[in-house]
PDB file of C-alpha atoms in Angstrom:
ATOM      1  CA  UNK A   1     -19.125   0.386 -15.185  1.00 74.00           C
ATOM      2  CA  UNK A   2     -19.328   1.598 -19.003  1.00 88.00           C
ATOM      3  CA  UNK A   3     -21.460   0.117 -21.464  1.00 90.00           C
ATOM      4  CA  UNK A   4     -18.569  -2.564 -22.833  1.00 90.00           C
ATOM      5  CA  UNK A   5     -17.930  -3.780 -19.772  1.00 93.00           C
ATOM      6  CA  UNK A   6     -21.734  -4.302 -18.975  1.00 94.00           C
ATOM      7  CA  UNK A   7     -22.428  -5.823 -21.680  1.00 96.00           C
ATOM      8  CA  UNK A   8     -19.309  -8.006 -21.810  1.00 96.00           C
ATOM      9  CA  UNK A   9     -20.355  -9.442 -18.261  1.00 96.00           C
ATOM     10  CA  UNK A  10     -23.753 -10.279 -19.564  1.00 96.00           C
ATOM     11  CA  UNK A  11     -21.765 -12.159 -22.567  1.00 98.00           C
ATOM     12  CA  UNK A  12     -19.854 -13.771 -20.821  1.00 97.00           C
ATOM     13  CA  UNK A  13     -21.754 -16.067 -18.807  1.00 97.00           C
ATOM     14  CA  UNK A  14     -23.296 -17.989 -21.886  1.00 98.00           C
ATOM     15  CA  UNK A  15     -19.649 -20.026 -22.277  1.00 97.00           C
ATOM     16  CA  UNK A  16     -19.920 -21.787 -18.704  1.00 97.00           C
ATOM     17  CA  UNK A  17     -23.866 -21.920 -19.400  1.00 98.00           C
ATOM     18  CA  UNK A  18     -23.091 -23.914 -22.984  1.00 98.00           C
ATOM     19  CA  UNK A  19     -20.608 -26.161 -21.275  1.00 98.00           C
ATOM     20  CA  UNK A  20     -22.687 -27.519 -18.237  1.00 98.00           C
ATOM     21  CA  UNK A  21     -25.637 -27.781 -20.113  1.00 98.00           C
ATOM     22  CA  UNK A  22     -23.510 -30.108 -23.016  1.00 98.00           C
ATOM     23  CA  UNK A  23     -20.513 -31.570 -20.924  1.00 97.00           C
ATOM     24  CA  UNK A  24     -20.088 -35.606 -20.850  1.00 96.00           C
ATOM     25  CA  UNK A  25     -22.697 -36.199 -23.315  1.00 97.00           C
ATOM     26  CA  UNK A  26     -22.508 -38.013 -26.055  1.00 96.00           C
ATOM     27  CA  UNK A  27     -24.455 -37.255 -29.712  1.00 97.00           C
ATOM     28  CA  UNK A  28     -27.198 -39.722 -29.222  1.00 96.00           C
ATOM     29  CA  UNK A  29     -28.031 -37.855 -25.762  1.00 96.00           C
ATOM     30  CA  UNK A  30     -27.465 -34.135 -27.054  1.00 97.00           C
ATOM     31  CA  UNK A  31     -30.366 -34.819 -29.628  1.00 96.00           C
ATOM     32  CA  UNK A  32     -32.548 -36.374 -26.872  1.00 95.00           C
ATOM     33  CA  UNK A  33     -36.338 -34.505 -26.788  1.00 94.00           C
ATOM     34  CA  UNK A  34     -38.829 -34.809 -23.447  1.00 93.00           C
ATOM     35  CA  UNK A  35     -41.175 -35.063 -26.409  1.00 93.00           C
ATOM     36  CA  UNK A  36     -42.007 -35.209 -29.682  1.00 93.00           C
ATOM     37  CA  UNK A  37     -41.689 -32.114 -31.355  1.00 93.00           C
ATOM     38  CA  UNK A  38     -39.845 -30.927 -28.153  1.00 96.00           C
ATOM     39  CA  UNK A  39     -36.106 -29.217 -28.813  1.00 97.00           C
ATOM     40  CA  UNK A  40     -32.827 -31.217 -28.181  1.00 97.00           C
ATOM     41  CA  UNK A  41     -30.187 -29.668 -26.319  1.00 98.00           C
ATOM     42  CA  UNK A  42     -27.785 -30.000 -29.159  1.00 98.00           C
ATOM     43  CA  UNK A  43     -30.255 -27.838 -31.009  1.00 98.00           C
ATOM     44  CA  UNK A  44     -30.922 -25.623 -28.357  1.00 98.00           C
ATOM     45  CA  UNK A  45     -26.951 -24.883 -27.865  1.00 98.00           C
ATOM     46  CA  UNK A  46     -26.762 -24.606 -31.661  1.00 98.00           C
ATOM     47  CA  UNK A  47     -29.360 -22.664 -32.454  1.00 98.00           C
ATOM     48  CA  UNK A  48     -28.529 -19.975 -29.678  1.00 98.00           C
ATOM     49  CA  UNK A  49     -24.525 -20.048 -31.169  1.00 98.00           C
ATOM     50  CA  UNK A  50     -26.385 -19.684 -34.475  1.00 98.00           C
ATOM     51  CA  UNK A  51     -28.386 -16.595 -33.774  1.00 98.00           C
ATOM     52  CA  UNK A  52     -25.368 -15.043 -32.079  1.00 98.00           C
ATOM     53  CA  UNK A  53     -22.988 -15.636 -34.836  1.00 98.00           C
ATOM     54  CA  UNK A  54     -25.990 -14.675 -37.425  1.00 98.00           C
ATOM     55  CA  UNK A  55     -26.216 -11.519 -35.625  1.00 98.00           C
ATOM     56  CA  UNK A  56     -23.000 -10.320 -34.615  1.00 98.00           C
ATOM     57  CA  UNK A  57     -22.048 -10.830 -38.112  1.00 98.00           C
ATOM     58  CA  UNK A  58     -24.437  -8.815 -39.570  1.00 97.00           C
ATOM     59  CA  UNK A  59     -23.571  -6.060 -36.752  1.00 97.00           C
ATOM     60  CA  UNK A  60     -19.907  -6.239 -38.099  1.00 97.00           C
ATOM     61  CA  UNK A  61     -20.466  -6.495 -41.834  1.00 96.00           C
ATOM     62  CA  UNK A  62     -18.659 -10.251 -41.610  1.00 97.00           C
ATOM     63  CA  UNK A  63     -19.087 -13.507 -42.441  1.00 97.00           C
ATOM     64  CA  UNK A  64     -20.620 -15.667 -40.453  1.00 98.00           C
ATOM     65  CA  UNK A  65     -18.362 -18.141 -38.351  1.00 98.00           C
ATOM     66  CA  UNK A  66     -20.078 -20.948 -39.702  1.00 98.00           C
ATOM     67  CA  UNK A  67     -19.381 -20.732 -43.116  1.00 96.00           C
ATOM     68  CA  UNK A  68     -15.772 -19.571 -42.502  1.00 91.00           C
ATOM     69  CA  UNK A  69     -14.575 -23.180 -42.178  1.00 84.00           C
ATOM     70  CA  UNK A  70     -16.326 -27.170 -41.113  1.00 91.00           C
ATOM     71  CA  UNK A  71     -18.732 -25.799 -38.735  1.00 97.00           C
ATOM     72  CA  UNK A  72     -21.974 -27.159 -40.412  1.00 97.00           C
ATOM     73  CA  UNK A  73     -19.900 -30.577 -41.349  1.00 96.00           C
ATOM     74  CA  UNK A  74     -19.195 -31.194 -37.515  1.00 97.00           C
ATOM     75  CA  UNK A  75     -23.310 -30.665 -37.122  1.00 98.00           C
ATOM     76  CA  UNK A  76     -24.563 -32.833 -40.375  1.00 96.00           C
ATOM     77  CA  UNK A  77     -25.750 -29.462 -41.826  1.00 97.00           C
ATOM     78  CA  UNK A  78     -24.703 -27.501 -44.697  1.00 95.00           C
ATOM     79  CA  UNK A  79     -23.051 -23.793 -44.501  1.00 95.00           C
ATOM     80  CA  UNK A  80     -26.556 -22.514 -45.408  1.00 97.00           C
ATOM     81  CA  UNK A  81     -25.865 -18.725 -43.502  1.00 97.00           C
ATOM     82  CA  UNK A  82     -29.771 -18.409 -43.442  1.00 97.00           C
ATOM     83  CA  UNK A  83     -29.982 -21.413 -41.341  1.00 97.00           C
ATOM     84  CA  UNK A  84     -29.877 -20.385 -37.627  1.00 97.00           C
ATOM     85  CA  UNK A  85     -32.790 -22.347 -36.191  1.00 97.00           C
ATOM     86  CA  UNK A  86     -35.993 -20.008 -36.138  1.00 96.00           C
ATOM     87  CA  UNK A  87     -39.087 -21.761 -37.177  1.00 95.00           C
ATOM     88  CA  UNK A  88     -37.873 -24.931 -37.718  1.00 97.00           C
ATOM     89  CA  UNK A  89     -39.804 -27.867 -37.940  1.00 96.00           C
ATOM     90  CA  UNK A  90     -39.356 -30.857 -35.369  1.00 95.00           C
ATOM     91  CA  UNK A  91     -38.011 -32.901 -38.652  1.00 95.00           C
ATOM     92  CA  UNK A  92     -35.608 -30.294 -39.186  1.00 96.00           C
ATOM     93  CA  UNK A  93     -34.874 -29.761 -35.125  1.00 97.00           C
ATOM     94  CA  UNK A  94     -33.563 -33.629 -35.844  1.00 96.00           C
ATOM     95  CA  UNK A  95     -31.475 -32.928 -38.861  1.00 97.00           C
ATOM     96  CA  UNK A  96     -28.656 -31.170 -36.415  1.00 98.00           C
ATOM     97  CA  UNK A  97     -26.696 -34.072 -35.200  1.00 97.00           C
ATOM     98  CA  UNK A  98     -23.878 -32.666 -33.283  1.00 98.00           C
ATOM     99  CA  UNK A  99     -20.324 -35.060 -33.504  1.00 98.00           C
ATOM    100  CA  UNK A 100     -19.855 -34.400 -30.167  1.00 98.00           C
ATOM    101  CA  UNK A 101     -20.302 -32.190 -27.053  1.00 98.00           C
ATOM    102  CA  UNK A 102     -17.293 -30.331 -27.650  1.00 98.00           C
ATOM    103  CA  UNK A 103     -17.859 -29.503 -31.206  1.00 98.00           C
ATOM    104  CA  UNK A 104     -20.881 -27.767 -29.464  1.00 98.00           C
ATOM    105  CA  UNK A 105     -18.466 -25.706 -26.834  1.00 98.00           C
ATOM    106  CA  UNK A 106     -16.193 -25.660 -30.293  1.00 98.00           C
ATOM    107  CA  UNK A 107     -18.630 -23.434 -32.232  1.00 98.00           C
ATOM    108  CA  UNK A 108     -19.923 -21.509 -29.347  1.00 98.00           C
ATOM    109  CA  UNK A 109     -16.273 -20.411 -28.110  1.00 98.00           C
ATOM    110  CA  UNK A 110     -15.273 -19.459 -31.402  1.00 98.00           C
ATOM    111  CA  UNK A 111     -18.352 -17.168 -32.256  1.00 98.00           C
ATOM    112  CA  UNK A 112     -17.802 -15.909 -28.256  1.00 98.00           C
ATOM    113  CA  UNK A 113     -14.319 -14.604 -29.286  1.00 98.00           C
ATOM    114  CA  UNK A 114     -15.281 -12.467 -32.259  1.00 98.00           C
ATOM    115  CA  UNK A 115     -18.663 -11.069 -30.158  1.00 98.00           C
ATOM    116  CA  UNK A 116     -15.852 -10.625 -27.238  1.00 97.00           C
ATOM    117  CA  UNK A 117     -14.069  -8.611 -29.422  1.00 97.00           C
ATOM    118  CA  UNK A 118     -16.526  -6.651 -30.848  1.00 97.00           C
ATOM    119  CA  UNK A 119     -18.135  -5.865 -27.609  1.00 97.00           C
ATOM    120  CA  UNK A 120     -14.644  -4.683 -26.113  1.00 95.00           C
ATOM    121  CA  UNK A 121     -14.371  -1.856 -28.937  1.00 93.00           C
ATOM    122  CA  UNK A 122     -17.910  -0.547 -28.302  1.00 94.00           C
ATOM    123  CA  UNK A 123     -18.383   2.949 -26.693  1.00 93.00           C
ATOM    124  CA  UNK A 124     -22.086   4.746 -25.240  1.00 93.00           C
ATOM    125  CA  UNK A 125     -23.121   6.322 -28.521  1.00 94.00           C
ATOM    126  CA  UNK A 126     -22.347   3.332 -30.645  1.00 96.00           C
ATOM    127  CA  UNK A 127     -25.083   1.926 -28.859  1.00 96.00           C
ATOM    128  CA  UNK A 128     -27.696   4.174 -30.292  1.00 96.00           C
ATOM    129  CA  UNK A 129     -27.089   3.198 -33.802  1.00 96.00           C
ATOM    130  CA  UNK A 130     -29.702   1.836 -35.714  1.00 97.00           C
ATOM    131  CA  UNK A 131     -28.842  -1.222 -37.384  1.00 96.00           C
ATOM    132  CA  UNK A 132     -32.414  -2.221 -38.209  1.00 95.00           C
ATOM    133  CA  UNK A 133     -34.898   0.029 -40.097  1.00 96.00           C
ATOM    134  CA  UNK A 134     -37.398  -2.596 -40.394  1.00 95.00           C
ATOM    135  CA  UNK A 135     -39.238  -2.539 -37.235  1.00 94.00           C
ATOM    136  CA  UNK A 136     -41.031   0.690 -35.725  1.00 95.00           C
ATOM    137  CA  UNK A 137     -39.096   1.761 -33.798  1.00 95.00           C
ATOM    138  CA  UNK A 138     -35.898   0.979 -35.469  1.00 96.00           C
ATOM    139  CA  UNK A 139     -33.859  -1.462 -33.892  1.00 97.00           C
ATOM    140  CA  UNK A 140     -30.510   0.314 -32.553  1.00 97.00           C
ATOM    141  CA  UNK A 141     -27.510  -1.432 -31.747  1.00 98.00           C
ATOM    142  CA  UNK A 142     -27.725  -1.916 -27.862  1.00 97.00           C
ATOM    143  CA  UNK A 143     -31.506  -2.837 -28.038  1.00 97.00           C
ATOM    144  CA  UNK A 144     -30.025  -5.277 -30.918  1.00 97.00           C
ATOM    145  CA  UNK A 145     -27.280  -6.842 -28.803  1.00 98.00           C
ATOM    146  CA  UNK A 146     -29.760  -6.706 -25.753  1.00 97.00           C
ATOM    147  CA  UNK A 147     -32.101  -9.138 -27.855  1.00 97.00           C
ATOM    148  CA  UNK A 148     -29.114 -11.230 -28.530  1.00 98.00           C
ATOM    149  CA  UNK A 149     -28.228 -11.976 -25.423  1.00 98.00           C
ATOM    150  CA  UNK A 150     -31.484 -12.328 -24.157  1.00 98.00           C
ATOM    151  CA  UNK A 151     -32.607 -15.169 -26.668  1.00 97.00           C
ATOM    152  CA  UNK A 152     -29.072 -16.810 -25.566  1.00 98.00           C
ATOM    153  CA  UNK A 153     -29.399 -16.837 -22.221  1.00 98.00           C
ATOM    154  CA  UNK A 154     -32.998 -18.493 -22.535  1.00 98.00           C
ATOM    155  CA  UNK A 155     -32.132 -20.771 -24.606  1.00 98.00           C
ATOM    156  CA  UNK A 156     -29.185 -22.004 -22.368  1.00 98.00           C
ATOM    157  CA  UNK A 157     -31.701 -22.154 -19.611  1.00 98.00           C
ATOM    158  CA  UNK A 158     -33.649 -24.434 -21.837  1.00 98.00           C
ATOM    159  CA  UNK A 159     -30.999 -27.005 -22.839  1.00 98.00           C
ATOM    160  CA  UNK A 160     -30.340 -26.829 -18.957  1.00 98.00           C
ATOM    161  CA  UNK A 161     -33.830 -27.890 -18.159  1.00 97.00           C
ATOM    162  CA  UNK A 162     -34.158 -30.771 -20.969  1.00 97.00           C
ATOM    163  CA  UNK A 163     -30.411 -31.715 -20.021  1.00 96.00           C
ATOM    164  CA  UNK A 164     -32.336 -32.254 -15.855  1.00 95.00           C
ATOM    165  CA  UNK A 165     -35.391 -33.991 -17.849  1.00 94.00           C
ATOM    166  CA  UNK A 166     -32.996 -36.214 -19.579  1.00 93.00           C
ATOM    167  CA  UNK A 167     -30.801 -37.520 -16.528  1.00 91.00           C
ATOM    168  CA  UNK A 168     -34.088 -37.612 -14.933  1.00 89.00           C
ATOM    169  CA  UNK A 169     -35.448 -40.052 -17.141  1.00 82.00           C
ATOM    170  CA  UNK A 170     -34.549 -44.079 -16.375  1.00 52.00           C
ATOM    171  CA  UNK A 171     -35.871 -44.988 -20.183  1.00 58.00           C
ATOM    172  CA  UNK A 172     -32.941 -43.182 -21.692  1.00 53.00           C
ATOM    173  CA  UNK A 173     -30.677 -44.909 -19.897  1.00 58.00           C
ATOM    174  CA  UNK A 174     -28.752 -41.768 -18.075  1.00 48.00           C
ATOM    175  CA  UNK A 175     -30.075 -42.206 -14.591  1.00 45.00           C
ATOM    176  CA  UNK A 176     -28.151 -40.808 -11.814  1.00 40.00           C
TER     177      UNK A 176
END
């Protein structure tokens, strides 16, 4: 297996992960905490589509996905390209108010293409790039898209786990 195709099979599980953990629910349930202070898993979902597209985009030398069109309109936001998640405070964890589940799946599918894409053109010393001077050791691409995927995939995890929490819990309503 070369590096693309390693790296695209890593990738490409986060689509079916995003969809199961968002599917049938409706905005008032996708920002639904276990707690206060706790993450919703429409900001979970976002916030993992945000760091990829953040990323990637910066890898490529592109804009962002989410200011290329209504992205942060379909999420209540603005098209603020800094604004991917990390360290935000539970009031601003509230402020992203999905439309809907599929504007979730929307957003991740479309910043899944481009890292697709991306990923498919990559060859073994690409990966050694470094793309990051400001850590010691400089970041290099593959540890870079390693990272990326990474954070994803827990974060998917975690909007899978409040998503069991919430259908777990008769007070919201969602009961099995």
């Amino acid at each position: 297996m070369d590096v693309s195709d390693l790296l695209t099979e890593a990738y490409d599980r986060l689509p079916d992960l995003v969809r199961a953990a968002v599917d049938g629910l409706r905005p008032e349930q996708l920002r639904w905490a276990p707690g206060p202070g706790a993450n919703s898993i429409g900001w979970l979902v976002w916030h993992l589509t945000r760091v990829q597209d953040h990323h990637v985009a910066d890898l490529l030398d592109a804009e962002q996905v989410w200011v290329s069109g209504d992205w942060a309109g379909r999420f209540g936001l603005t098209a603020d390209p800094d604004n991917t998640g990390y360290g935000h405070s539970a009031a601003q964890v509230e402020t992203v108010r999905p439309e809907s589940a599929q504007a979730l799946v929307d957003y991740y599918e479309a910043v899944a293409s481009r890292t697709g894409s991306f990923l498919a053109g990559l060859r073994p010393a690409d990966l050694d790039r470094v793309v990051d001077e400001s850590w010691d050791p400089p970041v290099t691409l593959g540890v870079r898209l390693v990272s990326i995927v990474d954070d994803d995939l827990q974060h998917a995890g975690q909007a899978a786990y409040v998503r069991g929490l919430f259908e777990a819990d008769a007070t919201t309503g969602a009961g099995r």
